[in-house]
Each structure stands twice: as C-alpha cells, then as structure tokens.
CSV table of C-alpha atoms in Angstrom, one decimal:
chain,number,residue,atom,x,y,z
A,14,UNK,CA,110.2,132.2,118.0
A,15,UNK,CA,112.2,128.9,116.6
A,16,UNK,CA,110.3,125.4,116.6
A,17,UNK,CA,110.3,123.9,120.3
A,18,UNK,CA,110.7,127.0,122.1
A,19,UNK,CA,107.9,127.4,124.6
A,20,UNK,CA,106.8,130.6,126.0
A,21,UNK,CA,106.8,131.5,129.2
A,22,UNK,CA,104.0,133.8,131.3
A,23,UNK,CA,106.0,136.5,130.9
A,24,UNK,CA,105.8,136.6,127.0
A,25,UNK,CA,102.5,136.6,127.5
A,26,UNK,CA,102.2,139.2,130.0
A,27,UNK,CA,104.6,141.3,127.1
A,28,UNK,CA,102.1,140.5,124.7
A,29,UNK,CA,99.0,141.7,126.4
A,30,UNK,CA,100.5,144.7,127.5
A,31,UNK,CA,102.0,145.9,123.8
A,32,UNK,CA,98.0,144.9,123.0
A,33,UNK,CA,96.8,147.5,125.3
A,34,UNK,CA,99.7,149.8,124.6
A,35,UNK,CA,98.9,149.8,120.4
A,36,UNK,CA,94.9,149.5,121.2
A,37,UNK,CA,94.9,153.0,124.1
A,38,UNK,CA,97.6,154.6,121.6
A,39,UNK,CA,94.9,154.0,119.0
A,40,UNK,CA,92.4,156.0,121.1
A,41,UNK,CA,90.7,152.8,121.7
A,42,UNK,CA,89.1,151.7,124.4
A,43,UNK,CA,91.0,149.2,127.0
A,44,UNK,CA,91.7,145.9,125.2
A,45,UNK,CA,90.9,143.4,128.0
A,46,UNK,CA,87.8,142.3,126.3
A,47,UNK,CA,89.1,141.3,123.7
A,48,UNK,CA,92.6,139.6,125.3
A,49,UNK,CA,90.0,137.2,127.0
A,50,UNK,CA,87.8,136.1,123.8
A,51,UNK,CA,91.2,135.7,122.3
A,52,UNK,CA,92.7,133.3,124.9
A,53,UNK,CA,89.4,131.7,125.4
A,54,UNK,CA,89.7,130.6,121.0
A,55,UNK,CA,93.2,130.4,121.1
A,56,UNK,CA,92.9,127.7,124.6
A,57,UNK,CA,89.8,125.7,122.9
A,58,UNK,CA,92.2,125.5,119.6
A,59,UNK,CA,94.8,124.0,121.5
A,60,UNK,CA,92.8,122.0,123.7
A,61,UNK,CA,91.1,120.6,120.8
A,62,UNK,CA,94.4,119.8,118.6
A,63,UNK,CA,96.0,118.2,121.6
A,64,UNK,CA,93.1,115.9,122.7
A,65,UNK,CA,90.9,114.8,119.3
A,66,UNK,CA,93.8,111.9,118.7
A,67,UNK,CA,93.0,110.4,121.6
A,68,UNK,CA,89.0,110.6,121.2
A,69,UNK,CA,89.6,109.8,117.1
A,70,UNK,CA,91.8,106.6,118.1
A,71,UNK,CA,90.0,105.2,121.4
A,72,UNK,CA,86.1,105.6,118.8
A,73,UNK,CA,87.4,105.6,115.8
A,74,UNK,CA,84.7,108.8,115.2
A,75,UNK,CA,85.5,112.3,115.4
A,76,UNK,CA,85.6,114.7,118.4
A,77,UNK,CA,82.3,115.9,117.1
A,78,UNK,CA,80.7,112.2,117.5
A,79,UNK,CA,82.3,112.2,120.9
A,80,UNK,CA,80.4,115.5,122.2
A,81,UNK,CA,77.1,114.4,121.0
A,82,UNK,CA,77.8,110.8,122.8
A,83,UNK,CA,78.9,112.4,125.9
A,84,UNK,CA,75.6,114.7,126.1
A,85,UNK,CA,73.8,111.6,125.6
A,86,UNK,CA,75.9,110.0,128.3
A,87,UNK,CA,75.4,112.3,130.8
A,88,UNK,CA,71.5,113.0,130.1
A,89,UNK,CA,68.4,111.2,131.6
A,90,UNK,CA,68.1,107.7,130.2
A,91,UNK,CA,71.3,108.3,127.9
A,92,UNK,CA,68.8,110.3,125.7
A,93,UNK,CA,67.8,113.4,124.4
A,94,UNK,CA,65.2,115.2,122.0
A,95,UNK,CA,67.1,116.0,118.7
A,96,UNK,CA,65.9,119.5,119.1
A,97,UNK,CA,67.8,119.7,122.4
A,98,UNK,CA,71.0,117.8,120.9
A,99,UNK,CA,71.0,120.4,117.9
A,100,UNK,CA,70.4,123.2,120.7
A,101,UNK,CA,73.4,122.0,123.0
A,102,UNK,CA,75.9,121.0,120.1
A,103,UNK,CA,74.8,124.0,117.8
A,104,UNK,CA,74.4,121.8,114.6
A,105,UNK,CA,72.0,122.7,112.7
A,106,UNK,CA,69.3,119.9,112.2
A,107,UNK,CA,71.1,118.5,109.0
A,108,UNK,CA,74.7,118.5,110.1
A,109,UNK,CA,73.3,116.7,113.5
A,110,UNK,CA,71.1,114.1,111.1
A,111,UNK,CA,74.3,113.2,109.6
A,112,UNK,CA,76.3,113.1,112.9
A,113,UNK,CA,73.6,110.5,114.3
A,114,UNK,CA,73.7,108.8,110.8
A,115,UNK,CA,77.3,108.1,111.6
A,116,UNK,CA,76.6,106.9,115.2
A,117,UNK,CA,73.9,105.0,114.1
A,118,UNK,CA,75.9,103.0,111.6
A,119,UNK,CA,78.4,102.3,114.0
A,120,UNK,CA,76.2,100.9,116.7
A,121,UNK,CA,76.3,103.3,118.9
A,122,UNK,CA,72.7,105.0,118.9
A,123,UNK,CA,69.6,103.8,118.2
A,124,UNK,CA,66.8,106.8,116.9
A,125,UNK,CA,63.4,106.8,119.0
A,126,UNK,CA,60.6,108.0,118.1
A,127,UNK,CA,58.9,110.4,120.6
A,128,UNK,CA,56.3,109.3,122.3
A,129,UNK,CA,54.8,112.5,122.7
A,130,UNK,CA,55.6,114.5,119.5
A,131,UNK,CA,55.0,112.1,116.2
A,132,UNK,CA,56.9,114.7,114.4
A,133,UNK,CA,59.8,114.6,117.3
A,134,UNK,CA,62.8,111.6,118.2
A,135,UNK,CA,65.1,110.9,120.3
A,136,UNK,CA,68.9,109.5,119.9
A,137,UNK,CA,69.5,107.0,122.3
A,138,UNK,CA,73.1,105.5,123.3
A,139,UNK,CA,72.9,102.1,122.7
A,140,UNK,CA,74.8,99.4,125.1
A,141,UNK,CA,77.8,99.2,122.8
A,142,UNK,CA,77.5,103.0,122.7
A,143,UNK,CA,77.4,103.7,126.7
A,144,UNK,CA,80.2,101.2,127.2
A,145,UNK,CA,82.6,102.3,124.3
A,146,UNK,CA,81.7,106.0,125.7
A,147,UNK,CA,82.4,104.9,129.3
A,148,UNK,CA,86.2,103.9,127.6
A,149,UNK,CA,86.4,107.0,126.1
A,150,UNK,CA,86.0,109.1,128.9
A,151,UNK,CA,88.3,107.2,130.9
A,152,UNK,CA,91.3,107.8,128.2
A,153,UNK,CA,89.5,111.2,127.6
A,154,UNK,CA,90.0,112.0,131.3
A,155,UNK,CA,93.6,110.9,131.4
A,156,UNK,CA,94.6,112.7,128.2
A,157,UNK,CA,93.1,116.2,129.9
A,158,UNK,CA,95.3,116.0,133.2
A,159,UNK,CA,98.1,115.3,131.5
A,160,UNK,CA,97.7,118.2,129.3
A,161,UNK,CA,96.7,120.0,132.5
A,162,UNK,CA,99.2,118.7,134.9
A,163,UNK,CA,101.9,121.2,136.5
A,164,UNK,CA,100.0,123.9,135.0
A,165,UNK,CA,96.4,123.6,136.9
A,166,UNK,CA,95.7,122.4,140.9
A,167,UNK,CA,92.6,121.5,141.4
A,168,UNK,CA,91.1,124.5,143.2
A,169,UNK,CA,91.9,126.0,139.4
A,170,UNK,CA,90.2,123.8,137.9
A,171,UNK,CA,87.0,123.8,139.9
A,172,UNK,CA,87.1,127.7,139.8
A,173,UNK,CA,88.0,127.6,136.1
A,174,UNK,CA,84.7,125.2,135.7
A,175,UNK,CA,82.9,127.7,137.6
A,176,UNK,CA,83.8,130.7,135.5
A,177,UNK,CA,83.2,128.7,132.2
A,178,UNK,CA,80.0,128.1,133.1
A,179,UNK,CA,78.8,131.0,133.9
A,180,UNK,CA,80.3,132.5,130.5
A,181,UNK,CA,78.6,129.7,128.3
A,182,UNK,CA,75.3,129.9,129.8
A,183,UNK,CA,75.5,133.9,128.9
A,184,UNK,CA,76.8,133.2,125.6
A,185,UNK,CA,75.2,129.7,124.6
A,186,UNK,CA,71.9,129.3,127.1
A,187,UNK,CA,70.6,126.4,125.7
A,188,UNK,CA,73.6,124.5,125.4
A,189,UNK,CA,72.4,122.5,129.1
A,190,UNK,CA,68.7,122.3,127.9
A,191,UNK,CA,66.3,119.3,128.1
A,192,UNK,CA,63.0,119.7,127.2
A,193,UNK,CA,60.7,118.8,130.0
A,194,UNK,CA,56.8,117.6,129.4
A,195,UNK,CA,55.7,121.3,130.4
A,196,UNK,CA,57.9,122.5,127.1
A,197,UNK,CA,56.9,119.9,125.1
A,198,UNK,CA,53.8,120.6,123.1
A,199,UNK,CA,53.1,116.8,122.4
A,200,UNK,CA,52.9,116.1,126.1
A,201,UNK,CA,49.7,117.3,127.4
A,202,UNK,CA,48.2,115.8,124.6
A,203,UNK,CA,49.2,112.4,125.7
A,204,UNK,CA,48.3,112.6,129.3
C-alpha cells in the first residue's frame, strides 16, 4: 500500500478473512479472538497518536498527565487515594509518584494527606489544575469527534461505550475503583 492511500472496509474484511483462512488451514482454532484484541491495540494506537498533540499542546504535559488529571476530574472532590489512582491508571506506585511529581510542579495538584490512613494521601486538582483540565477536555472533546466524525453516529458511540465497558471491567476491574470508608482500614479508627 503507497503513502496516503487509505483503506477501505473491504481490505479489512480481506484481511480478516485470509486471518481465519491461514489460522483453520493451520488446524487452529477460529481466529476471531484474536482479530478483536488486535483491532482493540491497533484502534487505541491510532487513537492515541492522533489525539496526544492536542492534549501535549493545550497542557503542555503528556497524555499520561492528562488521564490521571481527568480521573481526578471526574472523581469526588477532584480527589482520589494514590492507591486508587495507581489501581485505575496501572502505574505502579513509583511511576505514579513521579507522574504527580510533575503535576505538582506545574500547579496542578496539591498532595493530601489522608485523614484516615497516616501512611495514605490523596492528589488533589488544584484550581489552576480543574480549570486548565476543564480546557483540556473541551479541545480534547473536539479533537475526538473530529477523528470520529463520518465514521461513528451516535447510537455507535453510546453502544461502543457500552461494549468497552463491559470489556474493561473484565479485563481491568479496578480501573473505576474508589476506596470507600468501609475499605479503608484507617477509617473506623477515626470514627
């Protein structure tokens, strides 16, 4: 395929079929399974080389900085345990350390220390940080439809939301998990 040309459903289709066709001549097992992990990787690539510009430009932090300040965002009190950011994110504790470090620096969380846990804290989106997010968003937003224009109507996306869902909470469970005081071993302790 040259540079610029585009394919079309029906390359696609081709493709998946000569994937079954080599996988059943193999004596394999149907490849369907493994034609939807594939598109699943190969959409998130694409999705993420075609939108981190826009999030790198409007923050001036990576796409990484972005997810952990949309979590905070969209979370009680624009704040979450640093157990339950390294749970939804899946850093581990250092890499999200560093990630906060970075946030921190640039004004746009604050650490808090857990009033409940004196070994736990909290990030917190400060107001430069919820109203630089809120712009983010906003040009985050516009960048997505136009990626997703002419190619998704909204039934498709609502249902594609749906099914993504569903398959992240099988294969990530955590990655929509707050802690609540009856989790929290600190808690009951400050009651």
């Amino acid at each position: 395929m040259a540079d610029g040309d585009e394919r079309t459903p029906e390359d696609s289709d081709a493709a998946n079929e000569h994937v079954k066709g080599v996988v059943v001549d193999r004596g394999q097992s149907d490849a369907t399974g493994v034609t939807l992990a594939g598109l699943v990787f190969e959409t998130a690539g694409g999705l993420r080389r075609a939108l981190s510009p826009g999030i790198e430009s409007e923050l001036g932090l990576g796409g990484l900085a972005f997810e952990v300040l949309v979590r905070l965002a969209r979370s009680p009190g624009a704040q979450l345990r640093m157990t339950d950011l390294a749970a939804q994110t899946g850093l581990t504790p250092g890499g999200l350390t560093r990630a906060i470090d970075r946030l921190v620096d640039a004004g746009f969380v604050c650490r808090e220390a857990c009033p409940n846990d004196r070994r736990g804290a909290f990030a917190t989106l400060t107001g430069l940080g919820q109203e630089r997010t809120a712009e983010a968003i906003r040009h985050h937003e516009r960048d997505i439809a136009t990626v997703v224009a002419d190619v998704l109507d909204a039934d498709d996306i609502e249902t594609l939301i749906t099914l993504l869902r569903r398959l992240r909470d099988r294969v990530h469970p955590r990655a929509a998990h707050i802690t609540s005081d009856a989790e929290d071993p600190g808690a009951a302790l400050a009651r």
